[in-house]
Amino acid sequence: MATPSDASPTYVYKLIPSSAAPPDPLPDRLPVSDLDRASNFIHLSTAHQIPNTLKFFFKDDPKVHILRIPYGPLEKNIKWEDPKAEVCGPRGGEGMFPHLYNEFKLGRDEVESVQAWERGDEGWDEALRAAEAWLVY
């Protein structure tokens, strides 16, 4: 399915709480989160969507791991879907979210790089500023 905009992203991102930190080196397949298993797909974000994903779903996590995943090789398995507002309310301006439908295959062959971000006293803003060059919008 095509992206909802004119241009495909270079990368999509998977956010993982510190309690489920990915092993180093990455395995062939990462463990699947309860949310992903219940949804029957892997939840991903674009760089533009990461700030609110952190705000709504990782507000109490002291640290997260962000997986940077090249979009091109996974494009045929990604569906762009509107997030349901049941969990965190409407997420205006964020557009459609990339959801990976590939039998939960996400591991070393798909992930280009990983960063660990720590939440500061004021939330995730400092970590986002520090990662500005790494995030590709």
mmCIF file of N, CA and C in Angstrom:
data_model
loop_
_atom_site.group_PDB
_atom_site.id
_atom_site.type_symbol
_atom_site.label_atom_id
_atom_site.label_comp_id
_atom_site.label_asym_id
_atom_site.label_seq_id
_atom_site.Cartn_x
_atom_site.Cartn_y
_atom_site.Cartn_z
ATOM 1 N N MET A 1 0.848 -1.180 0.000
ATOM 2 C CA MET A 1 0.000 0.000 0.000
ATOM 3 C C MET A 1 0.889 1.237 0.000
ATOM 4 N N ALA A 2 0.556 2.193 -0.755
ATOM 5 C CA ALA A 2 1.345 3.411 -0.844
ATOM 6 C C ALA A 2 1.221 4.234 0.432
ATOM 7 N N THR A 3 2.217 5.085 0.636
ATOM 8 C CA THR A 3 2.164 5.977 1.788
ATOM 9 C C THR A 3 1.053 6.997 1.566
ATOM 10 N N PRO A 4 0.560 7.608 2.630
ATOM 11 C CA PRO A 4 -0.519 8.569 2.486
ATOM 12 C C PRO A 4 -0.048 9.917 1.957
ATOM 13 N N SER A 5 1.230 10.096 1.760
ATOM 14 C CA SER A 5 1.740 11.351 1.221
ATOM 15 C C SER A 5 2.422 11.078 -0.116
ATOM 16 N N ASP A 6 2.947 12.102 -0.716
ATOM 17 C CA ASP A 6 3.582 11.955 -2.025
ATOM 18 C C ASP A 6 4.916 11.231 -1.956
ATOM 19 N N ALA A 7 5.621 11.353 -0.860
ATOM 20 C CA ALA A 7 6.960 10.782 -0.764
ATOM 21 C C ALA A 7 7.019 9.696 0.305
ATOM 22 N N SER A 8 7.688 8.622 -0.014
ATOM 23 C CA SER A 8 7.899 7.562 0.969
ATOM 24 C C SER A 8 8.960 8.003 1.967
ATOM 25 N N PRO A 9 8.821 7.595 3.227
ATOM 26 C CA PRO A 9 9.864 7.937 4.194
ATOM 27 C C PRO A 9 11.130 7.132 3.914
ATOM 28 N N THR A 10 12.245 7.651 4.339
ATOM 29 C CA THR A 10 13.503 6.910 4.240
ATOM 30 C C THR A 10 13.538 5.823 5.301
ATOM 31 N N TYR A 11 13.050 6.169 6.492
ATOM 32 C CA TYR A 11 13.049 5.242 7.622
ATOM 33 C C TYR A 11 11.698 5.245 8.324
ATOM 34 N N VAL A 12 11.402 4.142 8.977
ATOM 35 C CA VAL A 12 10.341 4.064 9.980
ATOM 36 C C VAL A 12 11.023 3.621 11.266
ATOM 37 N N TYR A 13 10.348 3.807 12.386
ATOM 38 C CA TYR A 13 10.985 3.587 13.684
ATOM 39 C C TYR A 13 10.096 2.731 14.582
ATOM 40 N N LYS A 14 10.747 1.879 15.355
ATOM 41 C CA LYS A 14 10.063 1.065 16.366
ATOM 42 C C LYS A 14 10.566 1.513 17.724
ATOM 43 N N LEU A 15 9.650 1.858 18.622
ATOM 44 C CA LEU A 15 10.007 2.272 19.970
ATOM 45 C C LEU A 15 9.799 1.099 20.918
ATOM 46 N N ILE A 16 10.792 0.859 21.752
ATOM 47 C CA ILE A 16 10.768 -0.275 22.668
ATOM 48 C C ILE A 16 11.094 0.241 24.072
ATOM 49 N N PRO A 17 10.264 -0.094 25.063
ATOM 50 C CA PRO A 17 10.556 0.368 26.429
ATOM 51 C C PRO A 17 11.821 -0.286 26.976
ATOM 52 N N SER A 18 12.428 0.364 27.944
ATOM 53 C CA SER A 18 13.673 -0.159 28.520
ATOM 54 C C SER A 18 13.471 -1.540 29.133
ATOM 55 N N SER A 19 12.278 -1.830 29.603
ATOM 56 C CA SER A 19 12.013 -3.137 30.200
ATOM 57 C C SER A 19 12.080 -4.270 29.172
ATOM 58 N N ALA A 20 11.993 -3.926 27.915
ATOM 59 C CA ALA A 20 12.065 -4.928 26.838
ATOM 60 C C ALA A 20 13.224 -4.597 25.895
ATOM 61 N N ALA A 21 14.312 -4.099 26.438
ATOM 62 C CA ALA A 21 15.457 -3.657 25.632
ATOM 63 C C ALA A 21 15.913 -4.747 24.667
ATOM 64 N N PRO A 22 16.217 -4.352 23.435
ATOM 65 C CA PRO A 22 16.679 -5.355 22.474
ATOM 66 C C PRO A 22 18.076 -5.853 22.841
ATOM 67 N N PRO A 23 18.315 -7.140 22.676
ATOM 68 C CA PRO A 23 19.647 -7.665 22.969
ATOM 69 C C PRO A 23 20.666 -7.161 21.950
ATOM 70 N N ASP A 24 21.914 -7.149 22.356
ATOM 71 C CA ASP A 24 22.995 -6.732 21.467
ATOM 72 C C ASP A 24 23.968 -7.891 21.359
ATOM 73 N N PRO A 25 24.171 -8.453 20.196
ATOM 74 C CA PRO A 25 23.626 -8.016 18.909
ATOM 75 C C PRO A 25 22.160 -8.413 18.757
ATOM 76 N N LEU A 26 21.505 -7.737 17.812
ATOM 77 C CA LEU A 26 20.104 -8.029 17.560
ATOM 78 C C LEU A 26 19.953 -9.450 17.030
ATOM 79 N N PRO A 27 18.924 -10.147 17.483
ATOM 80 C CA PRO A 27 18.666 -11.489 16.962
ATOM 81 C C PRO A 27 17.973 -11.409 15.602
ATOM 82 N N ASP A 28 17.770 -12.555 15.003
ATOM 83 C CA ASP A 28 17.055 -12.632 13.732
ATOM 84 C C ASP A 28 15.631 -12.101 13.879
ATOM 85 N N ARG A 29 15.009 -12.391 15.031
ATOM 86 C CA ARG A 29 13.663 -11.904 15.338
ATOM 87 C C ARG A 29 13.633 -11.365 16.762
ATOM 88 N N LEU A 30 13.171 -10.140 16.900
ATOM 89 C CA LEU A 30 12.988 -9.559 18.222
ATOM 90 C C LEU A 30 11.716 -10.113 18.852
ATOM 91 N N PRO A 31 11.642 -10.152 20.177
ATOM 92 C CA PRO A 31 10.393 -10.554 20.825
ATOM 93 C C PRO A 31 9.269 -9.594 20.422
ATOM 94 N N VAL A 32 8.061 -10.103 20.366
ATOM 95 C CA VAL A 32 6.899 -9.309 19.971
ATOM 96 C C VAL A 32 6.213 -8.779 21.225
ATOM 97 N N SER A 33 5.896 -7.496 21.229
ATOM 98 C CA SER A 33 5.218 -6.899 22.389
ATOM 99 C C SER A 33 3.780 -7.412 22.484
ATOM 100 N N ASP A 34 3.217 -7.296 23.660
ATOM 101 C CA ASP A 34 1.819 -7.691 23.855
ATOM 102 C C ASP A 34 0.891 -6.873 22.962
ATOM 103 N N LEU A 35 1.166 -5.569 22.849
ATOM 104 C CA LEU A 35 0.338 -4.700 22.011
ATOM 105 C C LEU A 35 0.401 -5.135 20.546
ATOM 106 N N ASP A 36 1.601 -5.407 20.052
ATOM 107 C CA ASP A 36 1.750 -5.829 18.659
ATOM 108 C C ASP A 36 1.050 -7.167 18.420
ATOM 109 N N ARG A 37 1.230 -8.093 19.336
ATOM 110 C CA ARG A 37 0.599 -9.411 19.182
ATOM 111 C C ARG A 37 -0.931 -9.267 19.178
ATOM 112 N N ALA A 38 -1.466 -8.457 20.077
ATOM 113 C CA ALA A 38 -2.919 -8.255 20.141
ATOM 114 C C ALA A 38 -3.447 -7.560 18.888
ATOM 115 N N SER A 39 -2.646 -6.670 18.309
ATOM 116 C CA SER A 39 -3.046 -5.941 17.105
ATOM 117 C C SER A 39 -2.832 -6.762 15.838
ATOM 118 N N ASN A 40 -1.987 -7.762 15.923
ATOM 119 C CA ASN A 40 -1.626 -8.635 14.803
ATOM 120 C C ASN A 40 -0.757 -7.922 13.755
ATOM 121 N N PHE A 41 -0.036 -6.907 14.202
ATOM 122 C CA PHE A 41 0.961 -6.231 13.367
ATOM 123 C C PHE A 41 1.950 -5.529 14.277
ATOM 124 N N ILE A 42 3.054 -5.074 13.707
ATOM 125 C CA ILE A 42 4.065 -4.343 14.466
ATOM 126 C C ILE A 42 3.809 -2.851 14.296
ATOM 127 N N HIS A 43 3.602 -2.166 15.416
ATOM 128 C CA HIS A 43 3.368 -0.723 15.407
ATOM 129 C C HIS A 43 4.681 -0.005 15.130
ATOM 130 N N LEU A 44 4.679 0.892 14.156
ATOM 131 C CA LEU A 44 5.845 1.694 13.826
ATOM 132 C C LEU A 44 5.440 3.162 13.807
ATOM 133 N N SER A 45 6.428 4.026 13.748
ATOM 134 C CA SER A 45 6.194 5.465 13.655
ATOM 135 C C SER A 45 7.142 6.056 12.627
ATOM 136 N N THR A 46 6.747 7.193 12.085
ATOM 137 C CA THR A 46 7.683 7.994 11.298
ATOM 138 C C THR A 46 8.425 8.895 12.283
ATOM 139 N N ALA A 47 9.467 9.548 11.826
ATOM 140 C CA ALA A 47 10.203 10.472 12.699
ATOM 141 C C ALA A 47 9.278 11.563 13.235
ATOM 142 N N HIS A 48 8.379 12.037 12.396
ATOM 143 C CA HIS A 48 7.443 13.088 12.784
ATOM 144 C C HIS A 48 6.501 12.625 13.901
ATOM 145 N N GLN A 49 6.193 11.342 13.950
ATOM 146 C CA GLN A 49 5.240 10.805 14.923
ATOM 147 C C GLN A 49 5.874 10.421 16.259
ATOM 148 N N ILE A 50 7.188 10.322 16.309
ATOM 149 C CA ILE A 50 7.864 9.861 17.522
ATOM 150 C C ILE A 50 7.576 10.732 18.750
ATOM 151 N N PRO A 51 7.606 12.063 18.678
ATOM 152 C CA PRO A 51 7.367 12.844 19.901
ATOM 153 C C PRO A 51 6.052 12.508 20.611
ATOM 154 N N ASN A 52 4.953 12.416 19.872
ATOM 155 C CA ASN A 52 3.683 12.109 20.527
ATOM 156 C C ASN A 52 3.577 10.638 20.914
ATOM 157 N N THR A 53 4.223 9.757 20.182
ATOM 158 C CA THR A 53 4.246 8.356 20.597
ATOM 159 C C THR A 53 4.946 8.248 21.949
ATOM 160 N N LEU A 54 6.053 8.962 22.111
ATOM 161 C CA LEU A 54 6.739 8.992 23.409
ATOM 162 C C LEU A 54 5.827 9.569 24.490
ATOM 163 N N LYS A 55 5.170 10.671 24.165
ATOM 164 C CA LYS A 55 4.312 11.369 25.130
ATOM 165 C C LYS A 55 3.147 10.496 25.598
ATOM 166 N N PHE A 56 2.508 9.800 24.688
ATOM 167 C CA PHE A 56 1.316 9.040 25.037
ATOM 168 C C PHE A 56 1.600 7.634 25.547
ATOM 169 N N PHE A 57 2.643 6.988 25.038
ATOM 170 C CA PHE A 57 2.846 5.578 25.354
ATOM 171 C C PHE A 57 4.087 5.295 26.195
ATOM 172 N N PHE A 58 4.994 6.264 26.319
ATOM 173 C CA PHE A 58 6.238 6.034 27.054
ATOM 174 C C PHE A 58 6.484 7.121 28.089
ATOM 175 N N LYS A 59 5.434 7.767 28.549
ATOM 176 C CA LYS A 59 5.578 8.898 29.468
ATOM 177 C C LYS A 59 6.171 8.503 30.808
ATOM 178 N N ASP A 60 6.004 7.247 31.216
ATOM 179 C CA ASP A 60 6.530 6.801 32.498
ATOM 180 C C ASP A 60 7.799 5.963 32.374
ATOM 181 N N ASP A 61 8.219 5.696 31.161
ATOM 182 C CA ASP A 61 9.439 4.915 30.966
ATOM 183 C C ASP A 61 10.659 5.813 31.135
ATOM 184 N N PRO A 62 11.648 5.383 31.887
ATOM 185 C CA PRO A 62 12.850 6.200 32.060
ATOM 186 C C PRO A 62 13.769 6.157 30.832
ATOM 187 N N LYS A 63 13.599 5.125 30.017
ATOM 188 C CA LYS A 63 14.488 4.945 28.874
ATOM 189 C C LYS A 63 13.741 4.155 27.804
ATOM 190 N N VAL A 64 14.003 4.485 26.546
ATOM 191 C CA VAL A 64 13.469 3.711 25.433
ATOM 192 C C VAL A 64 14.579 3.425 24.443
ATOM 193 N N HIS A 65 14.367 2.394 23.673
ATOM 194 C CA HIS A 65 15.261 2.087 22.563
ATOM 195 C C HIS A 65 14.490 2.355 21.280
ATOM 196 N N ILE A 66 15.143 3.044 20.364
ATOM 197 C CA ILE A 66 14.528 3.386 19.092
ATOM 198 C C ILE A 66 15.271 2.618 18.000
ATOM 199 N N LEU A 67 14.516 1.841 17.240
ATOM 200 C CA LEU A 67 15.095 1.096 16.128
ATOM 201 C C LEU A 67 14.826 1.871 14.846
ATOM 202 N N ARG A 68 15.882 2.142 14.090
ATOM 203 C CA ARG A 68 15.734 2.835 12.807
ATOM 204 C C ARG A 68 15.743 1.773 11.708
ATOM 205 N N ILE A 69 14.678 1.746 10.935
ATOM 206 C CA ILE A 69 14.437 0.682 9.972
ATOM 207 C C ILE A 69 14.271 1.283 8.574
ATOM 208 N N PRO A 70 15.100 0.896 7.609
ATOM 209 C CA PRO A 70 14.903 1.384 6.244
ATOM 210 C C PRO A 70 13.517 0.980 5.721
ATOM 211 N N TYR A 71 12.812 1.942 5.178
ATOM 212 C CA TYR A 71 11.438 1.722 4.727
ATOM 213 C C TYR A 71 11.373 0.871 3.453
ATOM 214 N N GLY A 72 12.231 1.127 2.494
ATOM 215 C CA GLY A 72 12.152 0.487 1.181
ATOM 216 C C GLY A 72 11.996 -1.023 1.203
ATOM 217 N N PRO A 73 12.870 -1.754 1.905
ATOM 218 C CA PRO A 73 12.749 -3.214 1.896
ATOM 219 C C PRO A 73 11.455 -3.752 2.524
ATOM 220 N N LEU A 74 10.815 -2.973 3.377
ATOM 221 C CA LEU A 74 9.595 -3.432 4.046
ATOM 222 C C LEU A 74 8.317 -2.852 3.436
ATOM 223 N N GLU A 75 8.476 -1.974 2.464
ATOM 224 C CA GLU A 75 7.334 -1.230 1.929
ATOM 225 C C GLU A 75 6.150 -2.128 1.564
ATOM 226 N N LYS A 76 6.412 -3.258 0.950
ATOM 227 C CA LYS A 76 5.309 -4.128 0.511
ATOM 228 C C LYS A 76 4.538 -4.741 1.681
ATOM 229 N N ASN A 77 5.117 -4.727 2.872
ATOM 230 C CA ASN A 77 4.467 -5.296 4.051
ATOM 231 C C ASN A 77 3.932 -4.242 5.016
ATOM 232 N N ILE A 78 4.025 -2.988 4.636
ATOM 233 C CA ILE A 78 3.543 -1.911 5.510
ATOM 234 C C ILE A 78 2.222 -1.379 4.990
ATOM 235 N N LYS A 79 1.269 -1.278 5.906
ATOM 236 C CA LYS A 79 -0.014 -0.646 5.615
ATOM 237 C C LYS A 79 -0.061 0.649 6.411
ATOM 238 N N TRP A 80 -0.488 1.706 5.759
ATOM 239 C CA TRP A 80 -0.632 2.997 6.419
ATOM 240 C C TRP A 80 -2.070 3.103 6.901
ATOM 241 N N GLU A 81 -2.217 3.186 8.230
ATOM 242 C CA GLU A 81 -3.547 3.146 8.812
ATOM 243 C C GLU A 81 -3.734 4.265 9.832
ATOM 244 N N ASP A 82 -4.973 4.673 9.940
ATOM 245 C CA ASP A 82 -5.346 5.712 10.886
ATOM 246 C C ASP A 82 -5.326 5.115 12.300
ATOM 247 N N PRO A 83 -4.678 5.789 13.254
ATOM 248 C CA PRO A 83 -4.668 5.243 14.616
ATOM 249 C C PRO A 83 -6.056 5.364 15.231
ATOM 250 N N LYS A 84 -6.435 4.365 15.982
ATOM 251 C CA LYS A 84 -7.709 4.446 16.691
ATOM 252 C C LYS A 84 -7.522 5.389 17.869
ATOM 253 N N ALA A 85 -8.449 6.278 18.046
ATOM 254 C CA ALA A 85 -8.339 7.290 19.096
ATOM 255 C C ALA A 85 -8.789 6.779 20.457
ATOM 256 N N GLU A 86 -9.057 5.496 20.565
ATOM 257 C CA GLU A 86 -9.568 4.944 21.812
ATOM 258 C C GLU A 86 -8.536 4.976 22.938
ATOM 259 N N VAL A 87 -7.273 4.808 22.599
ATOM 260 C CA VAL A 87 -6.236 4.685 23.616
ATOM 261 C C VAL A 87 -5.782 6.038 24.137
ATOM 262 N N CYS A 88 -5.447 6.947 23.236
ATOM 263 C CA CYS A 88 -4.887 8.223 23.692
ATOM 264 C C CYS A 88 -5.609 9.431 23.111
ATOM 265 N N GLY A 89 -6.737 9.231 22.502
ATOM 266 C CA GLY A 89 -7.476 10.338 21.919
ATOM 267 C C GLY A 89 -6.951 10.675 20.536
ATOM 268 N N PRO A 90 -7.580 11.619 19.880
ATOM 269 C CA PRO A 90 -7.168 11.993 18.528
ATOM 270 C C PRO A 90 -5.725 12.490 18.502
ATOM 271 N N ARG A 91 -5.028 12.151 17.443
ATOM 272 C CA ARG A 91 -3.637 12.570 17.289
ATOM 273 C C ARG A 91 -3.535 13.427 16.038
ATOM 274 N N GLY A 92 -4.186 14.568 16.090
ATOM 275 C CA GLY A 92 -4.273 15.463 14.948
ATOM 276 C C GLY A 92 -2.920 15.865 14.390
ATOM 277 N N GLY A 93 -2.846 15.932 13.073
ATOM 278 C CA GLY A 93 -1.638 16.380 12.395
ATOM 279 C C GLY A 93 -0.577 15.317 12.214
ATOM 280 N N GLU A 94 -0.792 14.134 12.752
ATOM 281 C CA GLU A 94 0.227 13.091 12.633
ATOM 282 C C GLU A 94 0.009 12.184 11.435
ATOM 283 N N GLY A 95 -1.164 12.215 10.855
ATOM 284 C CA GLY A 95 -1.432 11.416 9.677
ATOM 285 C C GLY A 95 -1.563 9.933 9.984
ATOM 286 N N MET A 96 -1.382 9.162 8.951
ATOM 287 C CA MET A 96 -1.500 7.722 9.046
ATOM 288 C C MET A 96 -0.209 7.131 9.622
ATOM 289 N N PHE A 97 -0.354 6.005 10.310
ATOM 290 C CA PHE A 97 0.797 5.348 10.928
ATOM 291 C C PHE A 97 1.194 4.104 10.140
ATOM 292 N N PRO A 98 2.505 3.835 10.058
ATOM 293 C CA PRO A 98 2.954 2.615 9.392
ATOM 294 C C PRO A 98 2.809 1.411 10.315
ATOM 295 N N HIS A 99 2.148 0.381 9.804
ATOM 296 C CA HIS A 99 1.976 -0.869 10.546
ATOM 297 C C HIS A 99 2.574 -1.988 9.704
ATOM 298 N N LEU A 100 3.450 -2.764 10.306
ATOM 299 C CA LEU A 100 4.168 -3.817 9.597
ATOM 300 C C LEU A 100 3.442 -5.153 9.746
ATOM 301 N N TYR A 101 3.008 -5.679 8.619
ATOM 302 C CA TYR A 101 2.326 -6.971 8.560
ATOM 303 C C TYR A 101 3.257 -7.959 7.870
ATOM 304 N N ASN A 102 4.083 -8.646 8.645
ATOM 305 C CA ASN A 102 5.016 -9.604 8.041
ATOM 306 C C ASN A 102 5.302 -10.777 8.978
ATOM 307 N N GLU A 103 4.281 -11.240 9.670
ATOM 308 C CA GLU A 103 4.423 -12.357 10.597
ATOM 309 C C GLU A 103 5.427 -12.051 11.708
ATOM 310 N N PHE A 104 5.467 -10.782 12.113
ATOM 311 C CA PHE A 104 6.293 -10.329 13.233
ATOM 312 C C PHE A 104 7.786 -10.511 12.999
ATOM 313 N N LYS A 105 8.236 -10.418 11.777
ATOM 314 C CA LYS A 105 9.669 -10.536 11.473
ATOM 315 C C LYS A 105 10.296 -9.146 11.549
ATOM 316 N N LEU A 106 10.987 -8.882 12.636
ATOM 317 C CA LEU A 106 11.731 -7.641 12.814
ATOM 318 C C LEU A 106 12.958 -7.985 13.642
ATOM 319 N N GLY A 107 14.119 -7.841 13.045
ATOM 320 C CA GLY A 107 15.361 -8.197 13.719
ATOM 321 C C GLY A 107 16.558 -7.609 13.001
ATOM 322 N N ARG A 108 17.695 -8.258 13.132
ATOM 323 C CA ARG A 108 18.955 -7.694 12.630
ATOM 324 C C ARG A 108 18.952 -7.419 11.129
ATOM 325 N N ASP A 109 18.201 -8.197 10.349
ATOM 326 C CA ASP A 109 18.179 -7.979 8.901
ATOM 327 C C ASP A 109 17.376 -6.751 8.503
ATOM 328 N N GLU A 110 16.466 -6.313 9.349
ATOM 329 C CA GLU A 110 15.613 -5.169 9.024
ATOM 330 C C GLU A 110 16.086 -3.872 9.683
ATOM 331 N N VAL A 111 16.729 -3.957 10.825
ATOM 332 C CA VAL A 111 17.087 -2.771 11.617
ATOM 333 C C VAL A 111 18.468 -2.264 11.207
ATOM 334 N N GLU A 112 18.527 -0.981 10.868
ATOM 335 C CA GLU A 112 19.805 -0.377 10.479
ATOM 336 C C GLU A 112 20.630 0.057 11.692
ATOM 337 N N SER A 113 19.961 0.681 12.671
ATOM 338 C CA SER A 113 20.676 1.136 13.859
ATOM 339 C C SER A 113 19.707 1.291 15.026
ATOM 340 N N VAL A 114 20.287 1.369 16.225
ATOM 341 C CA VAL A 114 19.504 1.460 17.459
ATOM 342 C C VAL A 114 20.097 2.575 18.312
ATOM 343 N N GLN A 115 19.226 3.349 18.930
ATOM 344 C CA GLN A 115 19.659 4.332 19.923
ATOM 345 C C GLN A 115 18.866 4.129 21.203
ATOM 346 N N ALA A 116 19.512 4.400 22.329
ATOM 347 C CA ALA A 116 18.843 4.390 23.624
ATOM 348 C C ALA A 116 18.665 5.843 24.050
ATOM 349 N N TRP A 117 17.459 6.216 24.396
ATOM 350 C CA TRP A 117 17.152 7.573 24.830
ATOM 351 C C TRP A 117 16.672 7.533 26.272
ATOM 352 N N GLU A 118 17.103 8.521 27.054
ATOM 353 C CA GLU A 118 16.656 8.640 28.434
ATOM 354 C C GLU A 118 15.738 9.840 28.583
ATOM 355 N N ARG A 119 14.675 9.636 29.337
ATOM 356 C CA ARG A 119 13.717 10.716 29.604
ATOM 357 C C ARG A 119 14.305 11.634 30.666
ATOM 358 N N GLY A 120 14.251 12.901 30.418
ATOM 359 C CA GLY A 120 14.748 13.883 31.375
ATOM 360 C C GLY A 120 13.645 14.361 32.302
ATOM 361 N N ASP A 121 13.991 15.308 33.152
ATOM 362 C CA ASP A 121 13.025 15.868 34.101
ATOM 363 C C ASP A 121 11.834 16.517 33.399
ATOM 364 N N GLU A 122 12.073 17.031 32.211
ATOM 365 C CA GLU A 122 11.019 17.719 31.451
ATOM 366 C C GLU A 122 10.391 16.828 30.382
ATOM 367 N N GLY A 123 10.628 15.535 30.440
ATOM 368 C CA GLY A 123 10.066 14.643 29.431
ATOM 369 C C GLY A 123 11.114 14.242 28.395
ATOM 370 N N TRP A 124 10.680 14.047 27.183
ATOM 371 C CA TRP A 124 11.535 13.514 26.124
ATOM 372 C C TRP A 124 12.188 14.580 25.248
ATOM 373 N N ASP A 125 11.941 15.858 25.510
ATOM 374 C CA ASP A 125 12.440 16.923 24.632
ATOM 375 C C ASP A 125 13.955 16.913 24.469
ATOM 376 N N GLU A 126 14.675 16.727 25.559
ATOM 377 C CA GLU A 126 16.143 16.731 25.490
ATOM 378 C C GLU A 126 16.654 15.566 24.636
ATOM 379 N N ALA A 127 16.079 14.406 24.811
ATOM 380 C CA ALA A 127 16.484 13.240 24.014
ATOM 381 C C ALA A 127 16.177 13.458 22.534
ATOM 382 N N LEU A 128 15.038 14.070 22.247
ATOM 383 C CA LEU A 128 14.681 14.359 20.854
ATOM 384 C C LEU A 128 15.656 15.351 20.226
ATOM 385 N N ARG A 129 16.042 16.370 20.985
ATOM 386 C CA ARG A 129 17.024 17.347 20.461
ATOM 387 C C ARG A 129 18.369 16.674 20.194
ATOM 388 N N ALA A 130 18.790 15.816 21.109
ATOM 389 C CA ALA A 130 20.090 15.126 20.951
ATOM 390 C C ALA A 130 20.082 14.183 19.748
ATOM 391 N N ALA A 131 18.919 13.665 19.382
ATOM 392 C CA ALA A 131 18.810 12.707 18.287
ATOM 393 C C ALA A 131 18.419 13.349 16.965
ATOM 394 N N GLU A 132 18.380 14.672 16.935
ATOM 395 C CA GLU A 132 17.891 15.389 15.764
ATOM 396 C C GLU A 132 18.580 14.959 14.458
ATOM 397 N N ALA A 133 19.882 14.782 14.484
ATOM 398 C CA ALA A 133 20.605 14.390 13.263
ATOM 399 C C ALA A 133 20.364 12.941 12.884
ATOM 400 N N TRP A 134 20.019 12.102 13.854
ATOM 401 C CA TRP A 134 19.787 10.678 13.597
ATOM 402 C C TRP A 134 18.392 10.409 13.037
ATOM 403 N N LEU A 135 17.415 11.202 13.494
ATOM 404 C CA LEU A 135 16.063 11.063 12.990
ATOM 405 C C LEU A 135 15.969 11.667 11.600
ATOM 406 N N VAL A 136 15.405 10.921 10.677
ATOM 407 C CA VAL A 136 15.262 11.402 9.305
ATOM 408 C C VAL A 136 13.774 11.652 9.053
ATOM 409 N N TYR A 137 13.446 12.929 8.813
ATOM 410 C CA TYR A 137 12.041 13.308 8.614
ATOM 411 C C TYR A 137 11.624 13.176 7.174
#
